[in-house]
Each structure stands twice: as C-alpha cells, then as structure tokens.
Amino acid sequence: MSDAPRFVAVIDIGKTNAKLVLHDLSERCDLAVRSCPNIIREDGPYPHYDTDALFAFLIESLAAFATEHRLDAISITAHGASVALIGGEDLALPVIDYEAPLEGSEAYDAIRPDFAETLSPAMANGLNVGRQLFWLQTRFPERFAETRHILTYPQYWAYRLTGVAACEASSLGSHTDLWSPERRDFSSLVDRMGWRALFAPLRSAFDRLGPLKSGLAERIGLGGQEIPVFCGIHDSNASLLPHLLTRQAPFAVLSTGTWVVGFCIGGEPKAFDPDRNMLAYVDAFGRPVPSALFMGGREFDILTDRSPETPGDDVVKAVMARGLMVTPPITTGTGPFPHGQGGWSHPSHNLSAAERTATASLYVALMAHESLKLIGAAGPIIVEGPFARNALFLRALGGLTGRPVFAPTQGTGTSAGAALLASGRDGAKPQGPDDTPLALASLPGLSDYAARWRERLNAMEGISP
C-alpha cells in the first residue's frame, strides 16, 4: 500500500443508525454504504448501546467491502455524549444511552464546573458525560473500580480494532463537562473526582493508532495486509473539517442528523448563553468553535411520524396561509428554547403526510435560523447531512437568513471528514469547495409566517423573546 491511503473505510456510529462507508479520497465520493439501526438495549443495569451487535455488523460489512473493493485504511466517527469504560479487555460497564434518565444523580449539579470553564451547558439526562460518570461511579462502585481506561466513543471502536487505548479532544469537547476548551486540558471536575488517571492518553484525531488486529484482518479477508486505523473524530466535527480546510471565514456549517448543530467560523462574537444550548465544540485541531444545537432530526421524525412526504408548492402555501406551525421544544429541554411546552398550533391528527412534512420542515428551518443568530453566524451557510436533501428546509433557511446556502451532496459530510483524517494533519487538503450556491426559489409569505411564529414563542410561558 502507498503512503497515502485512497480508499478509506469509515465507521460512522450515529445515534439513530450505524454505517460503514467506503470513501474515495481522490474522487471525493462514497463508493459503498451499509447501515443498520443503533438499537438501545433495555436489559441489564440501564438502557445501553448494543456494542457487540454493532461491532459484528462492522466486521461483516468490512468483509463485504473487501470482496469488492480495495481497503487502504479505516477511520472512525461517532456521536458525542458517550464514553466507554474498559476493565480487563472488555467493558467494565455497558456504554450508557445518553437519553437514559439518571435517577438519583441530582448531587452532580453541585459539583459540575462553571460554564465559564467548560463552555458546556447543563443538558438533560446523560448528555453531559460528567453526569454519566458520576452516576455510574455512585450506582455501581465495584464495577466502576474495575475501569482501566475511559475512552471517548470513536476511540472505543478504534480500541476494539487495534487494542490501542486513546481519547480525543473533539469528543471530550462535546458538552461533556470534562474539558476546558480554552486551556486545552481536562476540566477541574476530572481532577476533583480522581478520573484523570483513568482517561486513556490524549491523541490527535489525525493520529494513526495502529494496524488492524491480525485476527480481525483474517476474518475480514485481509490477511497479510496491514491496514492502518486512525484515531477518529466526533461526528459533527467530521462534517465541519472539510470546510475548515477549504473555505475562508466567515461561514457557518449546519451538521444535520438526529441533532442539528450549528458552527460559526469567523462570525460576529456573541456572549454564550448556556441556558439556550449554546456551547463551544472543539474542532479536529483542538480549537473551540462557537456552536448551538437542537434535536432537529429527532423532532422532524416525531412531527412526521417517520413518514415524510415531499409537499408541493400548493401544500406549502396552504400551510403558511393557515398559520399551521410548530413551537419548540418537541424534545423537552433541548435547543434554543428548552423550557417551553412545544407542540402544534392546530390539531394535527387529521393532517396529511405532506402537510406534516411541510410544517416540520419550516419548523426546523426556523429553529436553525434562531441557532445561527445566537452564535453570530455570518457568510454562507453549508448544510450537511439529511437536511441537505430537504428542498423546503433549504428554501426557508435561505429566505430567513438572506445568505447563500450550499448543500453539498458528495465529498463532504461525516464520512468525507472522517476519511480526511487518513491523509494526516498536514496532508488533509481536499479540493476547494463548489462556490456556486443553491438557486433557491423564494417562499412568498415567509417573513409574515416567521413573525407569527415568533409571536407565539413570546407569548408562551417560560420562553423569552
């Protein structure tokens, strides 16, 4: 194999689905994709991810790819708010689902670091990894004491592939309470709780951790071939990486999936408001990035009953004329308006699938606009992930912001960003972006619709203007 990998198998563990993607770095495209649901297991001590089933899927998919394609390297990206506790050679405790209610963790609120230190807001359930660790240590002290390594989640999969234990800053900086972005070091909580020695060594997302274990290489059908495995990165930061390398500030990136995460690069400086889900993520180079997030993909699925139907212009026009809208939050405690009681403005049981989809698409665009305003975003907006294929969302976003919107469909996203790690910190230089923004048709009546939506927000108890 040459020193510069071309065909990179990207492990992409999302909250809703897991994927294996074969990415061609030369052509900047995905050649093959396999996916499976990320099932939450309810047996055992608490809701948790079925990591063994996911690993079996990954190995089976790597073997399937190897029969049809050349594999030069493996890279990894995964959702945030998760860590793995390794005891012996296996998990000391299952990897907890971050949406699990951590009953009895109230004492954590008194010890979590100030927002000024971590730039990590208080979030629901286990979305702050510090709360997860506190709860696990308190609830299962004997099993927690077996922990040899705490691994950030992408690096857990790298550990299973290579046996090399590591942590990485983009996952540590994903609203965990564990990281101080401005100091580029663990937060005071980690030392206060005595956890620092448990965390695996900190490595760059670009680091080659080691070769794929020989036994796994044999199972995949790559016996005798040394396949490097790269450290890996938090998924939204994977989406951001190609644009950091090719675009001039200012610009904004919306990474969409279960979560919609807005990143502001070179925009207007704004004071962080942790009560509105503003935070600093940490990019692949360890730098803090002003960000805001809401659970847009999950909320879209709820609002459409997971059966979206592309609306025609007549449906969109009728929805807007009726003032049919959704106010936040649909997922309680998340997003820029976390304390309201969200829901439909009109009874929704008799709405068509197209009407629900139109209303849900407008809702996510309005929420994305609010998030981008909060973080002072300026310049063009690049939409990554599933909402890059939602034409009404893109039209509404462009109309609300008045700024150019890009929606790349190839060579970007989590798989492309994670694949770039295999080029190395100095070699990750993809081609420049397509500088032709989308030609988005206007949405007559959008400004009036947005004003009515904002009026409803202002009138709701617990939501400020």
Short mmCIF file of N, CA, C and O in Angstrom, two decimals, residues 241-305:
data_model
loop_
_atom_site.label_atom_id
_atom_site.label_comp_id
_atom_site.label_asym_id
_atom_site.label_seq_id
_atom_site.Cartn_x
_atom_site.Cartn_y
_atom_site.Cartn_z
N LEU A 241 -14.90 19.55 9.28
CA LEU A 241 -13.49 19.53 8.90
C LEU A 241 -13.22 19.90 7.44
O LEU A 241 -12.33 20.73 7.18
N PRO A 242 -13.92 19.32 6.45
CA PRO A 242 -13.58 19.69 5.07
C PRO A 242 -13.71 21.19 4.80
O PRO A 242 -12.95 21.75 4.00
N HIS A 243 -14.63 21.85 5.48
CA HIS A 243 -14.84 23.28 5.25
C HIS A 243 -13.79 24.12 5.96
O HIS A 243 -13.38 25.18 5.45
N LEU A 244 -13.32 23.65 7.11
CA LEU A 244 -12.22 24.34 7.77
C LEU A 244 -10.98 24.36 6.88
O LEU A 244 -10.19 25.31 6.92
N LEU A 245 -10.82 23.33 6.09
CA LEU A 245 -9.63 23.19 5.26
C LEU A 245 -9.72 23.92 3.92
O LEU A 245 -8.70 24.11 3.26
N THR A 246 -10.92 24.31 3.51
CA THR A 246 -11.07 24.82 2.15
C THR A 246 -11.75 26.18 2.06
O THR A 246 -11.67 26.83 1.01
N ARG A 247 -12.42 26.63 3.09
CA ARG A 247 -13.20 27.87 2.99
C ARG A 247 -12.56 29.00 3.79
O ARG A 247 -11.93 28.77 4.82
N GLN A 248 -12.80 30.20 3.32
CA GLN A 248 -12.37 31.39 4.02
C GLN A 248 -13.50 31.87 4.94
O GLN A 248 -14.66 31.90 4.56
N ALA A 249 -13.15 32.24 6.17
CA ALA A 249 -14.13 32.81 7.09
C ALA A 249 -14.59 34.18 6.57
O ALA A 249 -13.83 34.85 5.87
N PRO A 250 -15.84 34.58 6.89
CA PRO A 250 -16.77 33.87 7.77
C PRO A 250 -17.67 32.91 7.00
O PRO A 250 -17.99 33.14 5.84
N PHE A 251 -18.08 31.85 7.68
CA PHE A 251 -19.09 30.94 7.16
C PHE A 251 -19.68 30.16 8.33
O PHE A 251 -19.16 30.21 9.44
N ALA A 252 -20.77 29.48 8.06
CA ALA A 252 -21.41 28.65 9.06
C ALA A 252 -21.68 27.28 8.47
O ALA A 252 -21.93 27.15 7.27
N VAL A 253 -21.61 26.27 9.31
CA VAL A 253 -21.94 24.90 8.91
C VAL A 253 -23.07 24.40 9.79
O VAL A 253 -23.04 24.56 11.02
N LEU A 254 -24.09 23.82 9.16
CA LEU A 254 -25.15 23.12 9.88
C LEU A 254 -24.96 21.63 9.64
O LEU A 254 -25.15 21.15 8.51
N SER A 255 -24.55 20.92 10.67
CA SER A 255 -24.42 19.47 10.59
C SER A 255 -25.73 18.87 11.05
O SER A 255 -26.16 19.09 12.20
N THR A 256 -26.41 18.14 10.18
CA THR A 256 -27.75 17.67 10.50
C THR A 256 -27.80 16.15 10.57
O THR A 256 -27.13 15.44 9.84
N GLY A 257 -28.62 15.68 11.47
CA GLY A 257 -28.86 14.26 11.71
C GLY A 257 -29.87 14.19 12.82
O GLY A 257 -30.85 14.94 12.83
N THR A 258 -29.67 13.30 13.79
CA THR A 258 -30.52 13.32 14.97
C THR A 258 -30.48 14.70 15.60
O THR A 258 -31.50 15.26 16.03
N TRP A 259 -29.29 15.28 15.67
CA TRP A 259 -29.09 16.64 16.14
C TRP A 259 -28.80 17.55 14.96
O TRP A 259 -28.20 17.13 13.96
N VAL A 260 -29.20 18.82 15.07
CA VAL A 260 -28.77 19.86 14.15
C VAL A 260 -27.81 20.75 14.93
O VAL A 260 -28.19 21.37 15.93
N VAL A 261 -26.56 20.76 14.49
CA VAL A 261 -25.51 21.51 15.17
C VAL A 261 -25.04 22.63 14.26
O VAL A 261 -24.63 22.38 13.12
N GLY A 262 -25.11 23.85 14.77
CA GLY A 262 -24.62 24.99 14.02
C GLY A 262 -23.23 25.39 14.49
O GLY A 262 -23.00 25.53 15.69
N PHE A 263 -22.31 25.57 13.55
CA PHE A 263 -20.95 26.01 13.84
C PHE A 263 -20.75 27.39 13.22
O PHE A 263 -21.10 27.62 12.06
N CYS A 264 -20.15 28.29 13.97
CA CYS A 264 -19.86 29.65 13.48
C CYS A 264 -18.35 29.80 13.34
O CYS A 264 -17.62 29.70 14.32
N ILE A 265 -17.91 30.05 12.13
CA ILE A 265 -16.50 30.26 11.85
C ILE A 265 -16.31 31.71 11.42
O ILE A 265 -16.78 32.13 10.36
N GLY A 266 -15.64 32.49 12.27
CA GLY A 266 -15.31 33.86 11.94
C GLY A 266 -16.49 34.80 11.89
O GLY A 266 -16.44 35.82 11.19
N GLY A 267 -17.56 34.52 12.62
CA GLY A 267 -18.73 35.39 12.63
C GLY A 267 -18.60 36.50 13.66
O GLY A 267 -17.51 36.83 14.15
N GLU A 268 -19.75 37.06 14.02
CA GLU A 268 -19.79 38.14 15.00
C GLU A 268 -19.67 37.56 16.40
O GLU A 268 -20.45 36.68 16.77
N PRO A 269 -18.72 38.03 17.21
CA PRO A 269 -18.60 37.49 18.57
C PRO A 269 -19.87 37.71 19.38
O PRO A 269 -20.44 38.81 19.38
N LYS A 270 -20.34 36.66 20.02
CA LYS A 270 -21.56 36.73 20.83
C LYS A 270 -21.26 36.13 22.20
O LYS A 270 -20.49 35.18 22.33
N ALA A 271 -21.92 36.67 23.21
CA ALA A 271 -21.82 36.08 24.55
C ALA A 271 -22.58 34.76 24.56
O ALA A 271 -23.69 34.66 24.03
N PHE A 272 -21.96 33.74 25.15
CA PHE A 272 -22.61 32.45 25.26
C PHE A 272 -23.75 32.51 26.28
O PHE A 272 -23.61 33.10 27.35
N ASP A 273 -24.87 31.90 25.94
CA ASP A 273 -25.98 31.73 26.88
C ASP A 273 -26.20 30.24 27.05
O ASP A 273 -26.86 29.60 26.23
N PRO A 274 -25.65 29.65 28.12
CA PRO A 274 -25.76 28.19 28.27
C PRO A 274 -27.19 27.72 28.42
O PRO A 274 -27.50 26.55 28.16
N ASP A 275 -28.10 28.62 28.83
CA ASP A 275 -29.49 28.22 29.02
C ASP A 275 -30.21 28.03 27.69
O ASP A 275 -31.35 27.57 27.67
N ARG A 276 -29.54 28.38 26.58
CA ARG A 276 -30.17 28.24 25.26
C ARG A 276 -29.39 27.27 24.39
O ARG A 276 -29.41 27.34 23.16
N ASN A 277 -28.69 26.34 25.02
CA ASN A 277 -27.94 25.30 24.32
C ASN A 277 -26.88 25.88 23.40
O ASN A 277 -26.61 25.34 22.32
N MET A 278 -26.26 26.97 23.84
CA MET A 278 -25.06 27.49 23.19
C MET A 278 -23.86 26.90 23.90
O MET A 278 -23.88 26.71 25.13
N LEU A 279 -22.82 26.62 23.17
CA LEU A 279 -21.65 25.98 23.74
C LEU A 279 -20.47 26.16 22.79
O LEU A 279 -20.63 26.68 21.68
N ALA A 280 -19.33 25.72 23.22
CA ALA A 280 -18.18 25.61 22.32
C ALA A 280 -17.92 24.12 22.07
O ALA A 280 -17.70 23.35 23.00
N TYR A 281 -17.98 23.73 20.81
CA TYR A 281 -17.43 22.44 20.42
C TYR A 281 -15.93 22.62 20.23
O TYR A 281 -15.40 23.75 20.27
N VAL A 282 -15.23 21.54 20.03
CA VAL A 282 -13.79 21.57 19.82
C VAL A 282 -13.51 20.90 18.48
O VAL A 282 -13.93 19.76 18.25
N ASP A 283 -12.83 21.61 17.58
CA ASP A 283 -12.64 21.08 16.23
C ASP A 283 -11.49 20.07 16.19
O ASP A 283 -10.86 19.76 17.21
N ALA A 284 -11.22 19.55 15.00
CA ALA A 284 -10.21 18.50 14.83
C ALA A 284 -8.82 18.95 15.23
O ALA A 284 -7.95 18.12 15.51
N PHE A 285 -8.60 20.25 15.29
CA PHE A 285 -7.29 20.80 15.65
C PHE A 285 -7.24 21.25 17.11
O PHE A 285 -6.27 21.89 17.53
N GLY A 286 -8.29 20.95 17.85
CA GLY A 286 -8.33 21.27 19.28
C GLY A 286 -8.80 22.67 19.61
O GLY A 286 -8.72 23.09 20.77
N ARG A 287 -9.36 23.40 18.63
CA ARG A 287 -9.75 24.78 18.84
C ARG A 287 -11.24 24.88 19.18
O ARG A 287 -12.07 24.20 18.56
N PRO A 288 -11.61 25.76 20.13
CA PRO A 288 -13.03 25.94 20.43
C PRO A 288 -13.75 26.65 19.30
O PRO A 288 -13.21 27.57 18.67
N VAL A 289 -15.00 26.22 19.03
CA VAL A 289 -15.81 26.78 17.95
C VAL A 289 -17.18 27.15 18.52
O VAL A 289 -17.87 26.28 19.06
N PRO A 290 -17.62 28.42 18.40
CA PRO A 290 -18.96 28.78 18.87
C PRO A 290 -20.02 27.95 18.16
O PRO A 290 -20.02 27.85 16.92
N SER A 291 -20.94 27.39 18.94
CA SER A 291 -21.90 26.44 18.41
C SER A 291 -23.22 26.54 19.14
O SER A 291 -23.31 27.07 20.25
N ALA A 292 -24.26 26.00 18.51
CA ALA A 292 -25.57 25.86 19.14
C ALA A 292 -26.21 24.62 18.54
O ALA A 292 -25.96 24.27 17.38
N LEU A 293 -27.06 23.96 19.31
CA LEU A 293 -27.64 22.72 18.81
C LEU A 293 -29.08 22.54 19.29
O LEU A 293 -29.49 23.11 20.30
N PHE A 294 -29.80 21.76 18.51
CA PHE A 294 -31.14 21.31 18.91
C PHE A 294 -31.38 19.97 18.23
O PHE A 294 -30.69 19.59 17.29
N MET A 295 -32.37 19.24 18.72
CA MET A 295 -32.57 17.87 18.27
C MET A 295 -33.47 17.85 17.03
O MET A 295 -34.53 17.22 17.00
N GLY A 296 -33.03 18.55 15.97
CA GLY A 296 -33.88 18.78 14.81
C GLY A 296 -34.28 17.53 14.06
O GLY A 296 -35.43 17.41 13.62
N GLY A 297 -33.36 16.59 13.88
CA GLY A 297 -33.71 15.37 13.17
C GLY A 297 -34.69 14.52 13.95
O GLY A 297 -35.65 13.98 13.37
N ARG A 298 -34.48 14.39 15.25
CA ARG A 298 -35.42 13.64 16.09
C ARG A 298 -36.80 14.30 16.07
O ARG A 298 -37.83 13.63 15.93
N GLU A 299 -36.82 15.63 16.20
CA GLU A 299 -38.10 16.34 16.22
C GLU A 299 -38.81 16.23 14.87
O GLU A 299 -40.04 16.06 14.82
N PHE A 300 -38.07 16.30 13.77
CA PHE A 300 -38.67 16.12 12.44
C PHE A 300 -39.31 14.75 12.33
O PHE A 300 -40.44 14.61 11.81
N ASP A 301 -38.64 13.72 12.82
CA ASP A 301 -39.20 12.37 12.77
C ASP A 301 -40.48 12.27 13.59
O ASP A 301 -41.46 11.64 13.17
N ILE A 302 -40.49 12.90 14.75
CA ILE A 302 -41.69 12.87 15.60
C ILE A 302 -42.84 13.59 14.90
O ILE A 302 -43.98 13.08 14.85
N LEU A 303 -42.56 14.75 14.36
CA LEU A 303 -43.61 15.56 13.74
C LEU A 303 -44.18 14.93 12.47
O LEU A 303 -45.34 15.15 12.13
N THR A 304 -43.37 14.13 11.77
CA THR A 304 -43.82 13.49 10.53
C THR A 304 -44.20 12.02 10.73
O THR A 304 -44.50 11.33 9.75
N ASP A 305 -44.18 11.57 11.97
CA ASP A 305 -44.43 10.15 12.26
C ASP A 305 -43.50 9.24 11.46
O ASP A 305 -43.88 8.15 11.06
#
